mmCIF file with all atom_site columns, C-alpha atoms in Angstrom:
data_model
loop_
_atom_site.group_PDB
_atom_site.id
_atom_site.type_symbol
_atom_site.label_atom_id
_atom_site.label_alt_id
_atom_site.label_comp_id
_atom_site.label_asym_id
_atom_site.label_entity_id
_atom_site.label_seq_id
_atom_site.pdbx_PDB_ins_code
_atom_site.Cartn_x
_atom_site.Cartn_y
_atom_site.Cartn_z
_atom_site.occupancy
_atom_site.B_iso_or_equiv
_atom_site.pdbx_formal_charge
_atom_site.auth_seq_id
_atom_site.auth_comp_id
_atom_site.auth_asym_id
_atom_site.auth_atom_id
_atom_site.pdbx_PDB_model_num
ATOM 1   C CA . UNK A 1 1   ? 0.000  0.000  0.000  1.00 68.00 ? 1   UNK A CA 1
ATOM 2   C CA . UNK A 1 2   ? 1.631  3.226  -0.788 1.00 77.00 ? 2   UNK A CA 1
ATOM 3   C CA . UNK A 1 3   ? 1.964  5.936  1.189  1.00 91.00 ? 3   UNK A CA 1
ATOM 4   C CA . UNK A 1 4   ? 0.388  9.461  1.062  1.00 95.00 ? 4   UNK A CA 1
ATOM 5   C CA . UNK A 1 5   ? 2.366  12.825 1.288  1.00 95.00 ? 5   UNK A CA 1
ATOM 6   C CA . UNK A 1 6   ? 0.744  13.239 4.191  1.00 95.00 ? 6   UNK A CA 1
ATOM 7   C CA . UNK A 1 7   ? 1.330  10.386 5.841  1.00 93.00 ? 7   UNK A CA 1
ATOM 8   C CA . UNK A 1 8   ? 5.052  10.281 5.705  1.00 95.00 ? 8   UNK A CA 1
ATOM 9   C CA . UNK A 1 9   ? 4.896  13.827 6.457  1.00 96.00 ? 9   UNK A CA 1
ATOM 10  C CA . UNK A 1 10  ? 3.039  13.016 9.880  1.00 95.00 ? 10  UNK A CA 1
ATOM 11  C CA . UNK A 1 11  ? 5.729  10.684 10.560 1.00 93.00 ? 11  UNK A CA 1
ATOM 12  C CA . UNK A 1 12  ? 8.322  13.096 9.829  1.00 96.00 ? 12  UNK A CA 1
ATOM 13  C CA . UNK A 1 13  ? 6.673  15.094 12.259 1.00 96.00 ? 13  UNK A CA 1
ATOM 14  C CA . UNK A 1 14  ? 6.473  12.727 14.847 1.00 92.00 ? 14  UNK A CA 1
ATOM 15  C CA . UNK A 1 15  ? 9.722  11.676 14.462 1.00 91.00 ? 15  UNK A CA 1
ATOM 16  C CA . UNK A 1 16  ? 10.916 15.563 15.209 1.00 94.00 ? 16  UNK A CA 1
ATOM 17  C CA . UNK A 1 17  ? 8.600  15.440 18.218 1.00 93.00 ? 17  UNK A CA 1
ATOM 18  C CA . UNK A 1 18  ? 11.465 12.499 19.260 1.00 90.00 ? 18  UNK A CA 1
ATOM 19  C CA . UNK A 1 19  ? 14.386 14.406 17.938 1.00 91.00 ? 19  UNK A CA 1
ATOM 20  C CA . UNK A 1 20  ? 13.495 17.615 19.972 1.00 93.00 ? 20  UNK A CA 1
ATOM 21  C CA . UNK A 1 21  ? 12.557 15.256 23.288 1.00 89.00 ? 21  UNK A CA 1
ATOM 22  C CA . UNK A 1 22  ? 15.712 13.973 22.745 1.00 87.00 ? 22  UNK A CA 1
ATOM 23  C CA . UNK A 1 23  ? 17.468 17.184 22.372 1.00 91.00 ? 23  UNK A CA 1
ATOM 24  C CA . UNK A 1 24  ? 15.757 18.333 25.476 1.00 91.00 ? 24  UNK A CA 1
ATOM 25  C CA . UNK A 1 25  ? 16.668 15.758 27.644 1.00 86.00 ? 25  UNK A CA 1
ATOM 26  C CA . UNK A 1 26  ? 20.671 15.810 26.530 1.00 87.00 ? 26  UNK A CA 1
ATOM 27  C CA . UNK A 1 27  ? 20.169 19.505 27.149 1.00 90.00 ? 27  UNK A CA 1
ATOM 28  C CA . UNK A 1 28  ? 18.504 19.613 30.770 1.00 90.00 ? 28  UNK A CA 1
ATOM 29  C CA . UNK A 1 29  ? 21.500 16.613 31.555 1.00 84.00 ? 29  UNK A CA 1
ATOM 30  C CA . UNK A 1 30  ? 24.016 19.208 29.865 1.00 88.00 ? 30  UNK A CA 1
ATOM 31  C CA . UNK A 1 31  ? 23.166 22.323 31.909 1.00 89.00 ? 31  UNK A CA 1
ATOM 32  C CA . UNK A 1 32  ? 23.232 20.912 35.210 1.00 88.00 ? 32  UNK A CA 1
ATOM 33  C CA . UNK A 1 33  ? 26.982 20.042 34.827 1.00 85.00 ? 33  UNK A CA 1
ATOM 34  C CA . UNK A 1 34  ? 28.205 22.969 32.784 1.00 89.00 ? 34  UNK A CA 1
ATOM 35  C CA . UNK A 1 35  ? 29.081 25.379 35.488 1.00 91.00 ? 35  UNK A CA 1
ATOM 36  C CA . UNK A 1 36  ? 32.207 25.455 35.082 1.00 92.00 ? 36  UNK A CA 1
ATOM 37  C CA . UNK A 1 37  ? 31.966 26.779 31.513 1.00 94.00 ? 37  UNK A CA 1
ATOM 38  C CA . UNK A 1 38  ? 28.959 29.955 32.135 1.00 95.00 ? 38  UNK A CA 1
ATOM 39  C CA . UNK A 1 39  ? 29.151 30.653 28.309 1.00 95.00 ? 39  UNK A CA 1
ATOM 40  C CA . UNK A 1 40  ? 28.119 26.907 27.102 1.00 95.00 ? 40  UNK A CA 1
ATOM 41  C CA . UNK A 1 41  ? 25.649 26.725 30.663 1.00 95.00 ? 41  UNK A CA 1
ATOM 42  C CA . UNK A 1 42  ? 23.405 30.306 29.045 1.00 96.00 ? 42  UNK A CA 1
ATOM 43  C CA . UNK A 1 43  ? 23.845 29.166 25.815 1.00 96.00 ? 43  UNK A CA 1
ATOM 44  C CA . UNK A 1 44  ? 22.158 25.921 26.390 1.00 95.00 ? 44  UNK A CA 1
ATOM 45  C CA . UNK A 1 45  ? 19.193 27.071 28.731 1.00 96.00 ? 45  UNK A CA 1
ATOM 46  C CA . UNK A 1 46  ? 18.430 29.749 25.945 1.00 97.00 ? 46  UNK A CA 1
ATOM 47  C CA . UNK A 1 47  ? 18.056 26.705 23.201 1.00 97.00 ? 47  UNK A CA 1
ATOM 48  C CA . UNK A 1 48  ? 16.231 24.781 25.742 1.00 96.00 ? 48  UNK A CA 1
ATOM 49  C CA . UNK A 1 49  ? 13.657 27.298 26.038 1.00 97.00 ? 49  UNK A CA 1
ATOM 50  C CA . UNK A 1 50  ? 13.493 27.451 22.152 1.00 98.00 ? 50  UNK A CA 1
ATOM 51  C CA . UNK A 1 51  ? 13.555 23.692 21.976 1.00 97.00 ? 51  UNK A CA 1
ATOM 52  C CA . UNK A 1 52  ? 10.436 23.242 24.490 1.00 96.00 ? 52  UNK A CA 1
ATOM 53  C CA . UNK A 1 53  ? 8.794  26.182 21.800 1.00 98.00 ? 53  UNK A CA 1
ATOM 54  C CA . UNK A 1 54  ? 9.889  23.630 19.058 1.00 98.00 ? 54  UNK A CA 1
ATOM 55  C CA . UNK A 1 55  ? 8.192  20.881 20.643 1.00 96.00 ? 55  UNK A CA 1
ATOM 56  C CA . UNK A 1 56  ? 5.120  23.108 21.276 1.00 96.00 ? 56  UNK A CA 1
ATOM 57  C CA . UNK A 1 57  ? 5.144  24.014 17.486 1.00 97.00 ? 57  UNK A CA 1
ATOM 58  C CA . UNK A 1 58  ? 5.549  20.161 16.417 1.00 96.00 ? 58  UNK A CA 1
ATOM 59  C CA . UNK A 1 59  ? 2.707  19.466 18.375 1.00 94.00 ? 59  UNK A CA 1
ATOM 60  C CA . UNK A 1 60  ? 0.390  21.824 17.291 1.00 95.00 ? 60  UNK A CA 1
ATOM 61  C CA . UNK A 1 61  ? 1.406  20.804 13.272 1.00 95.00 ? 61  UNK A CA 1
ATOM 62  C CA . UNK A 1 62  ? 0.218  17.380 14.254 1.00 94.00 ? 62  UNK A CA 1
ATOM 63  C CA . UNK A 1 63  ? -3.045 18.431 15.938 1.00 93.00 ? 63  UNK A CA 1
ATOM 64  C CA . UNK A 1 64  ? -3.968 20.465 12.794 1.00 91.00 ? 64  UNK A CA 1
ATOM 65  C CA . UNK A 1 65  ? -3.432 16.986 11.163 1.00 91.00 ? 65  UNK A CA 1
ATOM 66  C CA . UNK A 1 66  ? -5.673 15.904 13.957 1.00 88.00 ? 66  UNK A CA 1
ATOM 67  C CA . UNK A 1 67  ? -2.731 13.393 15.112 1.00 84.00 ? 67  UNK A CA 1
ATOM 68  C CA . UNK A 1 68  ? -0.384 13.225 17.413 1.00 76.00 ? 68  UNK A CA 1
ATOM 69  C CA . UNK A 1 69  ? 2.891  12.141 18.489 1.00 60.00 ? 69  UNK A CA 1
ATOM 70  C CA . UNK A 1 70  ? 4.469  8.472  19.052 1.00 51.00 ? 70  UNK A CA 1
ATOM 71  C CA . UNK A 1 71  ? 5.070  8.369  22.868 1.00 58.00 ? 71  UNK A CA 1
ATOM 72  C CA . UNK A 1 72  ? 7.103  5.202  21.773 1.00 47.00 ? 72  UNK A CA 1
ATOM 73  C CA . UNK A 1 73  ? 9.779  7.148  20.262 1.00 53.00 ? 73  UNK A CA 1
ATOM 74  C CA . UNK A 1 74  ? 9.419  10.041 22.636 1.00 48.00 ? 74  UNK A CA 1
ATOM 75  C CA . UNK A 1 75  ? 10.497 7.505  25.293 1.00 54.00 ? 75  UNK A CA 1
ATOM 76  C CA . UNK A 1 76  ? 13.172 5.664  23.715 1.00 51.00 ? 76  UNK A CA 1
ATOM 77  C CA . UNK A 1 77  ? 14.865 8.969  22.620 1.00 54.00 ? 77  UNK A CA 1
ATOM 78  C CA . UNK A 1 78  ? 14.240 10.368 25.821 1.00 52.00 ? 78  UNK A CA 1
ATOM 79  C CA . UNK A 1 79  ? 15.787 7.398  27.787 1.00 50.00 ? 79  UNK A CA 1
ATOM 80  C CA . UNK A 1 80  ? 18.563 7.246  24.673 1.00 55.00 ? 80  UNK A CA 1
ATOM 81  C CA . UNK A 1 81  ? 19.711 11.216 25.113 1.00 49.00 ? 81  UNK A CA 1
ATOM 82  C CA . UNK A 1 82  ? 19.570 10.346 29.387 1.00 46.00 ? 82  UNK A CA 1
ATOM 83  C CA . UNK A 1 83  ? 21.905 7.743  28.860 1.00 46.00 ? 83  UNK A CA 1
ATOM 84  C CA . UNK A 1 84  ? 24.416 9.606  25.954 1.00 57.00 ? 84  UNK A CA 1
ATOM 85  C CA . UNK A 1 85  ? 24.362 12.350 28.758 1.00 50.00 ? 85  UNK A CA 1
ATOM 86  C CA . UNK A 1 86  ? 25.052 9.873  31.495 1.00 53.00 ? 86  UNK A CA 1
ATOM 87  C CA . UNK A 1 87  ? 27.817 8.302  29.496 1.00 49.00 ? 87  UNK A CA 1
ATOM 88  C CA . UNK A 1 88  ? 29.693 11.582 28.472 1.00 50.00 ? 88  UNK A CA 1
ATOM 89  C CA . UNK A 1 89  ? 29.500 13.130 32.230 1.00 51.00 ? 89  UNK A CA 1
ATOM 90  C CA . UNK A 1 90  ? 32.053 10.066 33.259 1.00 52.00 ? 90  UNK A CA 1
ATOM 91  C CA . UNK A 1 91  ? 34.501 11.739 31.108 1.00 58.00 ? 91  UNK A CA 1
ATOM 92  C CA . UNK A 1 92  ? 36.875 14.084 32.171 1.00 70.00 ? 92  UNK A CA 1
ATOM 93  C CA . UNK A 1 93  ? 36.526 15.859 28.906 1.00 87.00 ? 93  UNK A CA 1
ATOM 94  C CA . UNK A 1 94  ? 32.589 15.855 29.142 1.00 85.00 ? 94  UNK A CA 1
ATOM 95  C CA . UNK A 1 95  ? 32.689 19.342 27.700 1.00 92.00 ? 95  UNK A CA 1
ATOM 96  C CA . UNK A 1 96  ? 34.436 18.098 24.467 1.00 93.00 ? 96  UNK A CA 1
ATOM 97  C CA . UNK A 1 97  ? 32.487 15.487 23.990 1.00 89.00 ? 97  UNK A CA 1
ATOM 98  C CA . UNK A 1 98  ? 29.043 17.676 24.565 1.00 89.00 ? 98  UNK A CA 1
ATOM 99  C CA . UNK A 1 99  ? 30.491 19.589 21.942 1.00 94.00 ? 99  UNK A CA 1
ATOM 100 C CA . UNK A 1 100 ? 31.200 17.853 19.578 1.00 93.00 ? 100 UNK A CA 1
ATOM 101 C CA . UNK A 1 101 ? 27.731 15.864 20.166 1.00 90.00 ? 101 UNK A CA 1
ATOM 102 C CA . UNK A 1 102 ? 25.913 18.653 19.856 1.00 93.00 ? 102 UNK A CA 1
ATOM 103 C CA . UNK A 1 103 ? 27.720 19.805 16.511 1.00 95.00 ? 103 UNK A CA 1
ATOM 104 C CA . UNK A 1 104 ? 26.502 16.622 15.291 1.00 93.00 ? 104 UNK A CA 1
ATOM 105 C CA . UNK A 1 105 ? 23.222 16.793 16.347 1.00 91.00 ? 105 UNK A CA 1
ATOM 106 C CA . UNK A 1 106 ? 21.987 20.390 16.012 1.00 96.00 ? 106 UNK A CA 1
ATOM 107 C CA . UNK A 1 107 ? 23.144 19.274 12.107 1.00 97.00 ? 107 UNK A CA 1
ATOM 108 C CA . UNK A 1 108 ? 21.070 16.960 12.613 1.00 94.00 ? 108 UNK A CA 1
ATOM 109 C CA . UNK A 1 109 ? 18.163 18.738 13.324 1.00 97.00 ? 109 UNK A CA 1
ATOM 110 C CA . UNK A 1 110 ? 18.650 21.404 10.253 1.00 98.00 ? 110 UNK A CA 1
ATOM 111 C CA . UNK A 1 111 ? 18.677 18.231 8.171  1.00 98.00 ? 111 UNK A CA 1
ATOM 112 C CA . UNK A 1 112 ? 15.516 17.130 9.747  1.00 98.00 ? 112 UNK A CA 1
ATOM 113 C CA . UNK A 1 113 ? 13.358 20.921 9.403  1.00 98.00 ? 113 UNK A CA 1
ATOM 114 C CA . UNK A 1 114 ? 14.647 20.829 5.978  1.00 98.00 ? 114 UNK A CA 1
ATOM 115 C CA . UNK A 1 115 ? 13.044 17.945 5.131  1.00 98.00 ? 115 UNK A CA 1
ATOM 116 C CA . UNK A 1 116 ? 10.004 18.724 7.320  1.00 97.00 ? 116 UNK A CA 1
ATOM 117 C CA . UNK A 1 117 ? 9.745  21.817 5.488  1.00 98.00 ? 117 UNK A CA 1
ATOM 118 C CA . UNK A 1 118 ? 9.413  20.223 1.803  1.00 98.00 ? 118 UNK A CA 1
ATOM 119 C CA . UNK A 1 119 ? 7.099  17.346 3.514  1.00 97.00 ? 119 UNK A CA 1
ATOM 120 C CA . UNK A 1 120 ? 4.539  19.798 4.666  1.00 97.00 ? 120 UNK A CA 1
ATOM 121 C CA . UNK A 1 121 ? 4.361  21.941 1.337  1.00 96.00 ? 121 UNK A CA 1
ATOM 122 C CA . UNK A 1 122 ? 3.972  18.167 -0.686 1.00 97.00 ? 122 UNK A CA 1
ATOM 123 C CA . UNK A 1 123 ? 0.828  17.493 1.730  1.00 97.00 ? 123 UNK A CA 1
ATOM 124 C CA . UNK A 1 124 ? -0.194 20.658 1.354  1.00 96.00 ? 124 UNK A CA 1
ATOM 125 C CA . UNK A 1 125 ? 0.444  22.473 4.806  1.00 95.00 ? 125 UNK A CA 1
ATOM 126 C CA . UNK A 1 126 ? 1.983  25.764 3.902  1.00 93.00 ? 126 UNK A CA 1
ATOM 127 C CA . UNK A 1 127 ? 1.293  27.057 7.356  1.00 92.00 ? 127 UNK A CA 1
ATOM 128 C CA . UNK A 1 128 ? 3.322  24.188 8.913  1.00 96.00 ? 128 UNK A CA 1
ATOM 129 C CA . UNK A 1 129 ? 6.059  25.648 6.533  1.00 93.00 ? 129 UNK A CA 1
ATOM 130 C CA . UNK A 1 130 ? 6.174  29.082 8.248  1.00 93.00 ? 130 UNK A CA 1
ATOM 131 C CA . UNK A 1 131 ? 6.034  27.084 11.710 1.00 95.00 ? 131 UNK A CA 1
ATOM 132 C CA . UNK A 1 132 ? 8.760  24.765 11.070 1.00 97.00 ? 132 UNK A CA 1
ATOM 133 C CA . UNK A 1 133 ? 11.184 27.110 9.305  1.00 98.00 ? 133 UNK A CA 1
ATOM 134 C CA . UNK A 1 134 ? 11.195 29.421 12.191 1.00 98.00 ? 134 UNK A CA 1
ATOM 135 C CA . UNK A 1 135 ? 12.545 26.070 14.392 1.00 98.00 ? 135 UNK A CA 1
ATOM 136 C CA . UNK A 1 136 ? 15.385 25.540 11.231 1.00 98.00 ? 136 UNK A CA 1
ATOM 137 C CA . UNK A 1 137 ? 16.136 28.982 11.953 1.00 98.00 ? 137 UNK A CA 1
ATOM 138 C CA . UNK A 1 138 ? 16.650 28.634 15.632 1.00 98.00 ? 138 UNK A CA 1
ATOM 139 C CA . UNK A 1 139 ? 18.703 25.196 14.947 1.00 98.00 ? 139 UNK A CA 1
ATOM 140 C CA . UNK A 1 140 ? 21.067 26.695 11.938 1.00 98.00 ? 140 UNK A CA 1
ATOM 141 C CA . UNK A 1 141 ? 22.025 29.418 14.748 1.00 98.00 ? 141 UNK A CA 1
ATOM 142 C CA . UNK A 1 142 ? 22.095 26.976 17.342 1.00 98.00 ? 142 UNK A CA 1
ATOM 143 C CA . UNK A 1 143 ? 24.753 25.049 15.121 1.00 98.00 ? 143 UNK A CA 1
ATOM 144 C CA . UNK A 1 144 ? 26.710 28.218 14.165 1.00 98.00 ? 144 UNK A CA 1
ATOM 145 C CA . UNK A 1 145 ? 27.359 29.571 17.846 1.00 98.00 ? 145 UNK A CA 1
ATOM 146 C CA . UNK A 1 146 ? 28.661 25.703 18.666 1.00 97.00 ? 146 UNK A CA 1
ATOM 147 C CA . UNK A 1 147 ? 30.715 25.272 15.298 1.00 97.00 ? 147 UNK A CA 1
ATOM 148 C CA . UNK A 1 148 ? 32.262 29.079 15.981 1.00 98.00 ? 148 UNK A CA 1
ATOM 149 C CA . UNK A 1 149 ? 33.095 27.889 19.918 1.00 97.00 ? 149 UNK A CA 1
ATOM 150 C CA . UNK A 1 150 ? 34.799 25.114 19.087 1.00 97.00 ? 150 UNK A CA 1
ATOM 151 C CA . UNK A 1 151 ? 38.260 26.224 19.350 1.00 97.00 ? 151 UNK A CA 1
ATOM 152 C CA . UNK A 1 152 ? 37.256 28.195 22.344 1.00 96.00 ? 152 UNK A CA 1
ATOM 153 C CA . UNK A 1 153 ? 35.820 25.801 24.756 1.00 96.00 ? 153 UNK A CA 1
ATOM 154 C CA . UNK A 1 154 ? 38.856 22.987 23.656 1.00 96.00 ? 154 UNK A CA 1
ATOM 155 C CA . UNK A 1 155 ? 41.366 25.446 24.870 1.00 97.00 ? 155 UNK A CA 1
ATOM 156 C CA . UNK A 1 156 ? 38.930 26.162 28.079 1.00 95.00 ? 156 UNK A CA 1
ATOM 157 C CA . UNK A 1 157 ? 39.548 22.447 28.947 1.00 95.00 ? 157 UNK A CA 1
ATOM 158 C CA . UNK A 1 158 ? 43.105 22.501 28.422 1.00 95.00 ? 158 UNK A CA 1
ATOM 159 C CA . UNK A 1 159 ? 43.203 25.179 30.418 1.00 95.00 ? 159 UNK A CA 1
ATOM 160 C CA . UNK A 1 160 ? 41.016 24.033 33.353 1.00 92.00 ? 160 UNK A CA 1
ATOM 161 C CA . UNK A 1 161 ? 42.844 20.195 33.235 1.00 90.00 ? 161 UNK A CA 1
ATOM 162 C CA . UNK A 1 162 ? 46.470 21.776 32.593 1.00 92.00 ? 162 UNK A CA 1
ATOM 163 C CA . UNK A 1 163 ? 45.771 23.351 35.631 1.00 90.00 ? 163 UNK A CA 1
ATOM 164 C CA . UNK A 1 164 ? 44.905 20.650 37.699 1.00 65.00 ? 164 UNK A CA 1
ATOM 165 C CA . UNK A 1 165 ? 47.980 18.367 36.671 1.00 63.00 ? 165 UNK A CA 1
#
């Protein structure tokens, strides 16, 4: 049986709905051990906020579907970003590897509103394109400030573990 534009654009959406619980989760895990590095610590509450308005946005795109999301994959991503986050704090360069994570997956996400975005106008849903392009837009700045801080934050661990040798 072959699919509709709209179907696999409702389970595009839903699996954004997973992405963005997913990014919320590494995020919350994230801030609570970044206070060592106040820059990263802001800079991740402030994309919080705009990823909880990201989920808020996803959900309402479903509802005007009359759908909604897959608590399935809302747990398992939720439970998968809890343990990535568990994982990376047992490093002593948890702030590297947070980085570079999050390089990856704010990519990720562009990849994901970009496709979301061509989805909703082939099932007809040019509001939904409005919606989700302001969440690409959030993401693709998102990505910038951690691809311009790279250099930054690895010399703020060499700093902060030179120091402690």
């Amino acid at each position: 049986m072959a699919e509709t534009a709209r179907d696999i654009y409702v389970t595009g959406l839903r699996n954004a709905h997973a992405m963005e619980i997913q990014a919320r989760e590494l995020m919350e895990r994230q801030s609570e051990r970044m206070d060592d590095y106040p820059e990263v610590k802001a800079k991740l509450t402030m994309h919080l906020a705009e990823t909880k308005e990201q989920l808020a946005r996803l959900e309402s795109c479903l509802q005007d579907l009359a759908e909604d999301n897959s608590t399935l994959k809302d747990t398992a991503q939720s439970v998968m970003a809890n343990f990535m986050a568990m994982f990376h704090a047992a490093a002593p360069d948890e702030i590297l590897k947070n980085t570079f994570a999050n390089n990856a997956f704010e990519n990720f996400e562009i990849a994901a509103y970009k496709s979301l975005i061509s989805m909703a106008e082939a099932a007809g849903q040019p509001k939904a394109k409005e919606i989700l392009q302001r969440s690409l837009d959030e993401e693709q700045k998102m990505a910038d400030w951690v691809r311009d801080n790279v250099e930054k934050l690895t010399s703020a661990y060499l700093a902060k573990a030179t120091a402690a040798a």
